[in-house]
Coordinates of N, CA and C in Angstrom, one line a residue:
Chain A
Q1 N 89.6 120.9 93.7 CA 90.4 120.3 94.8 C 91.7 119.8 94.4
V2 N 92.9 120.2 95.2 CA 94.1 119.8 94.9 C 94.4 118.4 95.0
Q3 N 95.2 117.8 94.0 CA 95.5 116.5 94.2 C 97.0 116.4 93.9
L4 N 97.8 115.5 94.7 CA 99.1 115.1 94.8 C 99.5 113.9 94.4
Q5 N 100.6 113.7 93.7 CA 101.1 112.3 93.4 C 102.5 112.4 93.4
E6 N 103.1 111.4 94.2 CA 104.6 111.4 94.3 C 105.0 110.5 93.4
S7 N 106.2 110.6 92.8 CA 107.0 109.7 91.9 C 108.4 109.8 92.1
G8 N 109.1 108.6 91.7 CA 110.6 108.4 91.9 C 110.8 107.0 92.0
P9 N 112.3 106.8 92.1 CA 112.7 105.4 92.3 C 112.2 104.8 93.5
G10 N 112.1 103.6 93.5 CA 111.5 102.9 94.9 C 112.7 102.2 95.4
L11 N 113.8 102.2 94.8 CA 114.9 101.7 95.3 C 116.1 102.5 95.1
V12 N 117.0 102.6 96.4 CA 118.1 103.7 96.3 C 119.1 102.9 97.0
K13 N 120.5 103.1 96.4 CA 121.5 102.5 97.0 C 122.2 103.4 98.3
P14 N 122.6 102.8 99.2 CA 123.3 103.4 100.3 C 124.2 104.4 99.9
S15 N 124.5 105.7 100.4 CA 125.3 106.8 100.1 C 124.7 107.7 98.8
Q16 N 123.8 107.2 98.0 CA 123.4 107.8 97.0 C 122.3 109.0 97.3
T17 N 121.7 109.6 96.4 CA 120.8 110.7 96.7 C 119.3 110.1 96.2
L18 N 118.4 110.2 97.0 CA 117.0 110.0 97.0 C 116.3 111.2 96.3
S19 N 115.7 110.9 95.3 CA 115.0 112.1 94.5 C 113.4 111.7 94.3
L20 N 112.7 112.6 94.8 CA 111.2 112.3 94.6 C 110.5 113.7 94.1
T21 N 109.6 113.5 93.4 CA 108.8 114.5 92.8 C 107.2 114.4 93.2
C22 N 106.5 115.6 93.5 CA 105.2 115.6 93.7 C 104.7 116.4 92.8
T23 N 103.8 115.8 92.0 CA 103.0 116.5 90.8 C 101.7 117.0 91.4
V24 N 101.5 118.3 91.1 CA 100.1 118.8 91.6 C 99.2 119.0 90.5
S25 N 97.8 118.6 90.9 CA 96.8 118.8 89.9 C 95.7 119.5 90.6
G26 N 94.9 120.0 89.6 CA 93.6 120.7 90.2 C 94.0 122.0 90.7
G27 N 95.0 122.6 90.5 CA 95.5 123.9 90.9 C 96.9 124.3 90.6
S28 N 97.0 125.5 90.5 CA 98.5 125.9 90.3 C 99.4 125.9 91.5
I29 N 100.5 125.4 91.3 CA 101.4 125.4 92.5 C 101.9 126.8 93.0
S30 N 101.8 127.8 92.1 CA 102.2 129.1 92.2 C 101.0 130.0 92.7
S31 N 99.9 129.5 92.8 CA 98.8 130.5 93.2 C 98.5 130.1 94.7
G32 N 97.9 131.1 95.4 CA 97.5 130.7 96.7 C 98.5 130.7 97.7
S33 N 98.1 130.7 99.0 CA 99.1 130.7 100.1 C 99.5 129.4 100.7
Y34 N 100.1 128.5 100.0 CA 100.3 127.1 100.5 C 101.9 126.9 100.6
Y35 N 102.1 126.1 101.7 CA 103.3 125.6 101.8 C 103.3 124.1 101.1
W36 N 104.3 123.6 100.6 CA 104.5 122.3 99.9 C 105.4 121.5 100.7
S37 N 104.8 120.6 101.1 CA 105.7 119.8 102.3 C 105.9 118.2 101.9
W38 N 107.0 117.8 102.7 CA 107.3 116.3 102.6 C 107.4 115.7 104.0
I39 N 106.7 114.6 104.1 CA 106.5 113.8 105.4 C 106.9 112.5 105.1
R40 N 107.6 111.7 106.1 CA 108.0 110.2 105.7 C 107.7 109.5 106.9
Q41 N 107.4 108.1 106.7 CA 107.0 107.1 107.7 C 107.6 105.8 107.5
P42 N 108.7 105.6 108.4 CA 109.1 104.3 108.2 C 108.2 103.1 108.6
A43 N 108.2 102.0 108.0 CA 107.2 100.9 108.3 C 106.9 100.6 109.6
G44 N 105.7 100.9 110.1 CA 105.2 100.5 111.4 C 105.5 101.5 112.6
K45 N 106.1 102.5 111.8 CA 106.3 103.6 112.9 C 105.6 105.0 112.6
G46 N 106.0 106.0 113.3 CA 105.2 107.4 113.2 C 105.6 108.2 112.2
L47 N 104.9 109.3 112.0 CA 105.2 110.4 111.0 C 106.4 111.4 111.5
E48 N 107.2 111.6 110.4 CA 108.4 112.5 110.4 C 108.3 113.6 109.5
W49 N 108.0 114.9 109.8 CA 108.1 116.0 109.0 C 109.4 116.3 108.3
I50 N 109.7 116.3 107.2 CA 111.0 116.6 106.5 C 111.1 117.9 106.2
G51 N 110.2 118.8 105.6 CA 110.5 120.1 105.5 C 109.4 120.5 104.2
R52 N 109.5 121.9 104.2 CA 108.4 122.6 103.2 C 109.0 123.7 102.4
I53 N 108.3 124.0 101.4 CA 108.8 125.1 100.6 C 107.5 126.1 100.3
Y54 N 107.5 127.2 100.4 CA 106.4 128.1 100.2 C 106.7 128.4 98.7
T55 N 105.5 128.9 98.2 CA 105.5 129.5 96.6 C 106.5 130.4 96.1
S56 N 107.0 131.1 97.3 CA 108.2 132.1 97.0 C 109.4 131.5 97.0
G57 N 109.6 130.3 97.3 CA 110.7 129.6 97.4 C 111.4 129.4 98.6
S58 N 110.8 130.1 99.7 CA 111.6 129.9 101.0 C 111.3 128.6 101.5
T59 N 112.3 128.1 102.3 CA 112.2 126.7 102.7 C 112.4 126.4 104.4
N60 N 112.0 125.4 104.8 CA 112.1 125.1 106.2 C 112.4 123.5 106.3
Y61 N 113.5 123.1 107.0 CA 113.8 121.8 107.1 C 114.0 121.2 108.5
N62 N 113.7 120.1 108.6 CA 113.8 119.3 110.0 C 115.3 119.2 110.3
P63 N 116.0 119.8 111.3 CA 117.4 119.5 111.6 C 117.9 118.3 111.8
S64 N 116.9 117.2 112.0 CA 117.1 115.8 112.2 C 117.9 115.3 111.0
L65 N 117.6 115.9 109.8 CA 118.3 115.5 108.3 C 119.6 115.7 108.2
K66 N 120.2 116.7 109.2 CA 121.6 117.3 109.2 C 122.1 117.6 107.8
S67 N 121.2 118.5 107.3 CA 121.4 119.4 106.0 C 121.5 118.3 104.7
R68 N 121.0 117.2 104.8 CA 121.0 116.4 103.8 C 119.9 116.6 102.8
G69 N 118.7 117.3 103.3 CA 117.8 117.4 102.5 C 117.5 118.7 101.7
S70 N 116.8 118.7 100.7 CA 116.7 120.1 100.0 C 115.3 119.9 99.1
I71 N 114.5 120.9 99.2 CA 113.2 120.9 98.6 C 113.3 122.0 97.6
S72 N 112.7 121.9 96.3 CA 112.6 122.8 95.3 C 111.3 122.7 94.6
I73 N 111.1 123.9 93.9 CA 109.6 124.0 93.4 C 109.9 124.3 92.0
D74 N 109.2 123.9 90.8 CA 109.2 124.0 89.6 C 107.9 124.5 89.0
T75 N 107.5 125.8 89.1 CA 106.3 126.3 88.7 C 105.8 126.0 87.3
S76 N 106.7 125.9 86.3 CA 106.4 125.5 85.0 C 105.8 124.2 84.9
K77 N 106.3 123.3 85.8 CA 105.9 121.8 85.5 C 104.9 121.6 86.7
N78 N 104.4 122.6 87.4 CA 103.6 122.3 88.6 C 103.9 121.3 89.7
H79 N 105.2 121.1 89.7 CA 105.6 120.2 90.8 C 106.5 120.8 91.7
F80 N 106.8 120.1 92.9 CA 108.0 120.2 93.9 C 108.7 118.9 94.1
S81 N 109.9 119.1 94.3 CA 110.9 118.0 94.6 C 111.6 117.8 95.9
L82 N 111.8 116.7 96.4 CA 112.7 116.5 97.7 C 113.9 115.5 97.0
N83 N 115.1 116.2 97.4 CA 116.5 115.3 97.4 C 117.0 115.1 98.6
L84 N 117.4 114.2 99.1 CA 118.1 113.6 100.2 C 119.2 112.8 99.9
T85 N 120.4 113.5 100.4 CA 121.6 113.0 99.9 C 122.2 112.0 101.1
S86 N 123.1 111.2 100.6 CA 123.8 110.3 101.4 C 123.0 109.4 102.3
V87 N 122.1 108.7 101.5 CA 121.0 107.8 102.4 C 121.6 106.6 103.0
T88 N 120.9 106.3 103.9 CA 121.3 104.8 104.7 C 119.8 104.2 104.9
A89 N 120.3 102.9 105.2 CA 118.9 102.2 105.5 C 117.8 103.0 106.5
A90 N 118.2 103.8 107.4 CA 117.4 104.5 108.1 C 116.3 105.6 107.5
D91 N 116.8 105.6 106.2 CA 116.0 106.6 105.4 C 114.9 105.9 104.6
T92 N 114.9 104.6 104.7 CA 113.8 103.7 104.1 C 112.4 103.9 104.8
A93 N 111.5 104.3 103.9 CA 110.2 104.9 104.6 C 109.2 105.0 103.4
V94 N 108.0 105.2 103.8 CA 106.9 105.7 102.7 C 107.0 107.3 102.8
Y95 N 107.3 108.0 101.7 CA 107.5 109.4 101.7 C 106.1 109.9 101.0
Y96 N 105.6 110.9 101.8 CA 104.3 111.6 101.5 C 104.7 113.0 101.1
C97 N 104.1 113.7 100.2 CA 104.0 115.0 99.8 C 102.7 115.5 100.2
A98 N 102.4 116.9 100.8 CA 101.3 117.2 101.2 C 101.3 118.8 101.2
T99 N 100.2 119.4 101.3 CA 100.0 120.8 101.3 C 99.6 121.4 102.6
E100 N 100.4 122.4 103.0 CA 99.9 123.1 104.2 C 99.3 124.3 104.1
G101 N 97.9 124.7 104.4 CA 97.4 125.7 103.9 C 97.2 126.6 105.0
G102 N 96.2 127.7 104.9 CA 96.3 128.7 105.9 C 95.8 128.2 107.4
N103 N 95.4 127.3 107.6 CA 95.2 126.7 108.9 C 96.4 126.0 109.6
S104 N 97.5 125.9 108.7 CA 98.8 125.2 109.3 C 98.7 123.9 109.6
C105 N 97.7 123.1 109.0 CA 97.5 121.8 108.8 C 97.9 121.2 107.7
L106 N 98.2 120.0 107.5 CA 98.5 119.2 106.3 C 97.1 118.7 105.9
D107 N 96.8 119.5 104.9 CA 95.1 119.2 104.4 C 95.0 118.4 103.3
Y108 N 96.0 118.4 102.3 CA 95.9 117.5 101.1 C 97.1 116.6 101.1
W109 N 96.9 115.3 100.9 CA 98.2 114.4 100.9 C 98.3 113.7 99.6
G110 N 99.5 113.2 99.2 CA 99.7 112.2 98.0 C 99.3 110.8 98.8
Q111 N 99.3 109.9 97.9 CA 99.1 108.6 98.3 C 100.4 107.9 99.0
G112 N 101.4 108.5 98.8 CA 102.6 108.1 99.6 C 103.4 107.1 98.5
T113 N 104.7 107.0 98.6 CA 105.6 106.3 97.7 C 106.6 105.6 98.7
L114 N 106.8 104.4 98.4 CA 107.8 103.6 99.3 C 109.2 103.7 98.7
V115 N 110.1 104.2 99.7 CA 111.5 104.2 99.1 C 112.2 103.4 99.9
T116 N 113.0 102.5 99.4 CA 113.8 101.3 100.2 C 115.4 101.6 99.8
V117 N 116.1 101.8 100.8 CA 117.5 102.1 100.7 C 118.3 100.8 100.8
S118 N 118.7 100.2 99.8 CA 119.6 98.8 99.9 C 120.5 98.6 98.8
S119 N 121.6 98.1 99.0 CA 122.5 97.8 98.1 C 122.0 96.4 97.1
Chain B
D1 N 113.6 121.0 119.6 CA 112.3 120.5 119.2 C 111.2 120.3 120.2
I2 N 110.1 120.5 119.8 CA 109.1 120.2 120.8 C 108.6 118.8 120.6
Q3 N 108.6 118.3 121.9 CA 108.2 116.9 121.9 C 106.7 116.6 122.2
M4 N 106.1 115.8 121.4 CA 104.7 115.5 121.5 C 104.6 114.1 122.1
T5 N 103.8 114.0 123.2 CA 103.5 112.6 123.7 C 102.1 112.2 123.9
Q6 N 101.6 111.2 123.2 CA 100.3 110.7 123.3 C 100.1 109.7 124.2
S7 N 98.8 109.6 124.7 CA 98.4 108.5 125.6 C 96.9 108.2 125.3
P8 N 96.6 106.8 125.3 CA 97.5 105.7 125.4 C 98.2 105.4 124.0
S9 N 99.0 104.6 124.0 CA 99.7 104.2 122.7 C 98.6 103.3 122.0
S10 N 97.9 102.7 122.6 CA 96.6 102.0 121.9 C 95.5 101.7 122.9
L11 N 94.6 101.4 122.4 CA 93.4 101.1 123.2 C 92.3 100.2 122.4
S12 N 91.7 99.5 123.1 CA 90.6 98.7 122.6 C 89.3 99.2 123.1
A13 N 88.4 99.4 122.1 CA 87.0 99.8 122.3 C 85.9 99.2 121.3
S14 N 84.6 99.4 121.8 CA 83.6 99.0 120.9 C 83.0 99.9 120.1
V15 N 82.2 99.4 119.1 CA 81.4 100.4 118.4 C 80.4 101.0 119.4
G16 N 80.3 102.4 119.3 CA 79.4 103.0 120.1 C 80.1 103.8 121.3
D17 N 81.3 103.3 121.8 CA 82.0 103.7 122.8 C 82.5 105.3 122.6
R18 N 82.6 106.1 123.6 CA 83.3 107.2 123.6 C 84.8 107.0 123.9
V19 N 85.5 107.8 123.2 CA 86.9 107.4 123.2 C 87.7 108.8 123.4
T20 N 88.7 108.7 124.1 CA 89.4 110.0 124.4 C 90.8 109.7 124.3
I21 N 91.5 110.4 123.5 CA 93.1 110.6 123.4 C 93.7 111.7 123.7
T22 N 94.8 111.6 124.6 CA 95.3 112.7 125.1 C 96.8 113.0 124.3
C23 N 97.2 114.2 124.1 CA 98.3 114.7 123.6 C 99.1 115.8 124.5
R24 N 100.2 115.6 124.9 CA 100.9 116.4 125.8 C 102.2 117.0 125.1
A25 N 102.4 118.3 125.1 CA 103.6 119.0 124.4 C 104.6 119.2 125.6
S26 N 105.8 119.3 125.1 CA 106.9 119.4 126.0 C 107.0 121.0 126.4
Q27 N 106.4 121.9 125.8 CA 106.3 123.3 126.0 C 105.0 123.8 125.5
S28 N 104.6 125.0 125.9 CA 103.4 125.6 125.5 C 103.5 125.6 124.1
I29 N 102.2 125.3 123.2 CA 102.2 125.5 122.0 C 100.7 126.4 121.5
S30 N 100.3 127.0 122.7 CA 99.0 127.9 122.4 C 98.0 126.8 121.9
S31 N 97.4 127.1 120.8 CA 96.4 126.3 120.2 C 96.9 125.6 118.9
Y32 N 98.3 125.7 118.5 CA 98.6 125.0 117.3 C 98.8 123.6 117.3
L33 N 97.6 122.9 117.3 CA 97.7 121.6 117.3 C 96.8 121.0 116.4
N34 N 97.2 120.0 115.7 CA 96.4 119.2 114.6 C 96.0 117.9 115.1
W35 N 95.0 117.2 114.7 CA 94.8 115.7 114.8 C 94.6 115.0 113.4
Y36 N 95.3 114.0 113.2 CA 95.1 113.3 112.1 C 94.6 111.7 112.4
Q37 N 93.9 111.3 111.3 CA 93.5 109.8 111.4 C 94.2 109.1 110.1
Q38 N 94.7 107.9 110.5 CA 95.5 107.2 109.3 C 94.9 105.8 109.5
T39 N 94.6 105.0 108.2 CA 94.1 103.7 108.3 C 95.3 103.0 107.4
P40 N 95.4 101.7 107.7 CA 96.5 101.1 107.0 C 96.7 101.3 105.5
G41 N 97.8 101.5 105.1 CA 98.0 101.6 103.7 C 97.7 103.0 103.0
K42 N 97.1 104.0 103.9 CA 96.5 105.3 103.5 C 97.3 106.2 104.1
A43 N 97.4 107.4 103.3 CA 97.9 108.6 103.9 C 96.9 109.2 105.0
P44 N 97.7 109.9 106.0 CA 96.8 110.6 107.1 C 95.8 111.5 106.5
K45 N 94.8 111.7 107.5 CA 93.8 112.7 107.0 C 93.5 113.7 108.2
V46 N 93.4 115.0 107.8 CA 93.3 115.9 109.1 C 91.9 115.9 109.5
L47 N 91.6 115.8 110.8 CA 90.4 115.9 111.5 C 90.1 117.2 112.1
I48 N 91.2 117.5 113.0 CA 90.9 118.7 113.8 C 92.2 119.6 113.5
Y49 N 92.0 120.9 113.4 CA 93.2 122.0 113.2 C 92.8 123.0 114.2
D50 N 94.1 123.7 114.7 CA 93.9 124.7 115.7 C 93.2 124.3 117.1
A51 N 93.5 122.9 117.4 CA 93.2 122.3 118.6 C 91.7 121.8 118.8
S52 N 90.7 122.7 118.1 CA 89.3 122.4 118.3 C 88.4 122.7 116.9
S53 N 89.1 123.1 115.9 CA 88.3 123.3 114.8 C 88.3 122.0 113.8
L54 N 86.9 121.8 113.5 CA 86.6 120.5 112.8 C 87.0 120.8 111.3
Q55 N 87.8 120.0 110.7 CA 88.0 120.1 109.4 C 86.7 119.7 108.5
S56 N 86.7 120.6 107.4 CA 85.4 120.3 106.6 C 85.3 118.9 106.1
G57 N 84.0 118.4 106.2 CA 83.7 116.9 105.8 C 83.9 115.9 106.9
V58 N 84.7 116.4 108.0 CA 84.8 115.5 109.2 C 83.4 115.4 110.0
P59 N 83.2 114.2 110.4 CA 81.9 113.9 111.0 C 82.0 114.8 112.6
S60 N 80.9 115.1 112.9 CA 80.7 115.9 114.1 C 81.1 115.0 115.3
R61 N 81.2 113.6 115.3 CA 81.5 112.9 116.6 C 83.0 113.1 117.0
F62 N 83.7 113.8 116.1 CA 85.0 114.1 116.4 C 85.2 115.6 117.0
S63 N 85.8 115.7 118.1 CA 86.0 116.9 118.7 C 87.3 117.2 119.3
G64 N 87.9 118.3 119.4 CA 89.2 118.4 120.0 C 89.2 119.7 121.1
S65 N 90.1 119.5 122.1 CA 90.0 120.5 123.1 C 91.4 120.6 123.5
G66 N 91.7 121.9 124.4 CA 92.9 122.0 125.1 C 93.7 123.2 124.4
S67 N 94.6 123.5 125.2 CA 95.6 124.7 124.7 C 96.6 124.6 125.8
G68 N 97.9 125.3 125.4 CA 99.0 125.3 126.0 C 99.8 124.0 125.9
T69 N 99.7 123.2 126.6 CA 100.5 121.9 126.7 C 99.6 120.6 126.6
D70 N 98.2 120.8 127.1 CA 97.6 119.5 127.2 C 96.3 119.6 126.1
F71 N 96.0 118.4 125.5 CA 95.0 118.4 124.2 C 94.5 117.1 124.4
T72 N 93.2 117.1 123.8 CA 92.3 115.9 123.9 C 91.5 115.8 122.5
L73 N 91.6 114.7 121.9 CA 90.7 114.2 120.8 C 89.8 113.4 121.4
T74 N 88.3 113.6 121.2 CA 87.3 112.7 121.5 C 86.4 112.3 120.4
I75 N 86.3 111.0 120.4 CA 85.3 110.4 119.4 C 84.0 110.2 120.2
S76 N 82.9 110.8 120.0 CA 81.6 110.7 121.1 C 81.0 109.3 120.8
S77 N 81.0 108.8 119.7 CA 80.5 107.4 119.5 C 81.3 106.7 118.5
L78 N 82.2 105.8 118.7 CA 83.1 105.0 117.9 C 82.2 104.4 116.8
Q79 N 82.5 104.7 115.7 CA 81.9 103.7 114.5 C 82.9 102.7 113.9
P80 N 82.6 102.0 113.0 CA 83.4 100.9 112.6 C 84.8 101.5 111.6
E81 N 84.1 102.7 110.9 CA 85.3 103.2 110.2 C 86.2 104.0 110.9
D82 N 86.1 104.0 112.2 CA 87.1 105.0 113.2 C 88.1 104.1 113.7
F83 N 88.1 102.8 113.4 CA 89.3 102.1 114.0 C 90.4 102.2 113.2
A84 N 91.5 102.8 113.5 CA 92.5 103.6 112.9 C 93.6 103.9 114.0
T85 N 94.6 104.6 113.4 CA 95.9 105.3 114.3 C 95.6 106.6 114.2
Y86 N 95.6 107.5 115.3 CA 95.5 108.8 115.4 C 96.8 109.6 115.7
Y87 N 97.2 110.7 115.1 CA 98.4 111.3 115.5 C 98.1 112.7 115.8
C88 N 98.8 113.3 116.7 CA 98.6 114.9 117.1 C 99.9 115.6 116.3
Q89 N 99.7 116.7 116.2 CA 100.9 117.4 115.4 C 101.0 118.8 115.9
Q90 N 102.1 119.3 116.3 CA 102.1 120.8 116.7 C 102.8 121.6 115.4
T91 N 102.2 122.7 115.4 CA 102.5 123.7 114.2 C 102.7 125.0 115.0
Y92 N 103.5 125.1 116.1 CA 103.9 126.3 116.8 C 105.2 126.7 116.4
S93 N 106.1 125.7 116.4 CA 107.4 126.2 115.8 C 108.1 125.0 115.0
T94 N 108.9 125.2 113.8 CA 109.4 124.2 113.2 C 110.6 123.7 113.9
P95 N 111.1 122.3 113.7 CA 110.3 121.4 112.8 C 109.0 121.1 113.5
W96 N 107.9 120.9 112.8 CA 106.7 120.4 113.0 C 106.9 118.9 113.7
T97 N 106.4 118.6 114.7 CA 106.5 117.2 115.2 C 105.2 116.6 115.6
F98 N 105.1 115.2 115.6 CA 104.0 114.5 115.8 C 104.1 113.7 117.0
G99 N 103.0 113.4 117.5 CA 103.0 112.5 118.5 C 103.2 110.8 118.1
Q100 N 103.5 110.0 118.9 CA 103.9 108.6 118.4 C 102.7 107.8 117.7
G101 N 101.5 108.5 118.0 CA 100.5 107.7 117.5 C 99.6 106.9 118.5
T102 N 98.2 106.8 118.3 CA 97.6 106.0 119.3 C 96.6 105.1 118.3
K103 N 96.6 103.8 118.5 CA 96.0 102.9 117.6 C 94.8 102.5 118.5
V104 N 93.7 102.7 117.7 CA 92.3 102.3 118.2 C 91.9 101.1 117.6
E105 N 91.8 100.0 118.2 CA 91.3 98.8 117.9 C 89.9 98.2 118.4
I106 N 89.5 97.4 117.7 CA 88.2 96.7 118.0 C 88.4 95.9 119.2
K107 N 87.4 96.0 120.1 CA 87.4 95.2 121.4 C 86.5 93.8 121.1

């Protein structure tokens, strides 16, 4: 069974870049027909889909990010990453990584990591 | 973007009750609708995919129905572990979007 674990700084200053990594275990990130996705959730609020990357490297992003987000994949390290540039307090949230399998649902999730944007 | 609207936003129910949550899409999404359950401090867990298919390992008291713009999640007999927040999600067109959530609380 695939397991996911987010990692990265818990505190980022405004205008800087938020960088998170999701390490995959229990399977190879380059095998199978999976999308590797990022979702976030501000405290006490709902879920926002950030974007996804396919094993081939093709990506989809939420336009609400206004081109600030990028997702990459590193098959040698079995992980994928999120970079979000020019962050503001509005980017403070719990960030989740997840897999999207053949059923187009987010079937495996990491535990989430809280990122706070503050000076 | 496709807007997803859930109702109600919250509800109070007792163990054993039948609970129904509704999700409406701003345009037709065929059956590309998933339901998730989230408990405090935990990641969401998929319950139903493709509007009515039960995810492996999910109790059969959960069921989903609908197509087009109107969808329903039903819990046939509410159990203590079902008190949580439920989200619908459309995967008809990117960006994937979620409903605002329905919090199921203990009466």
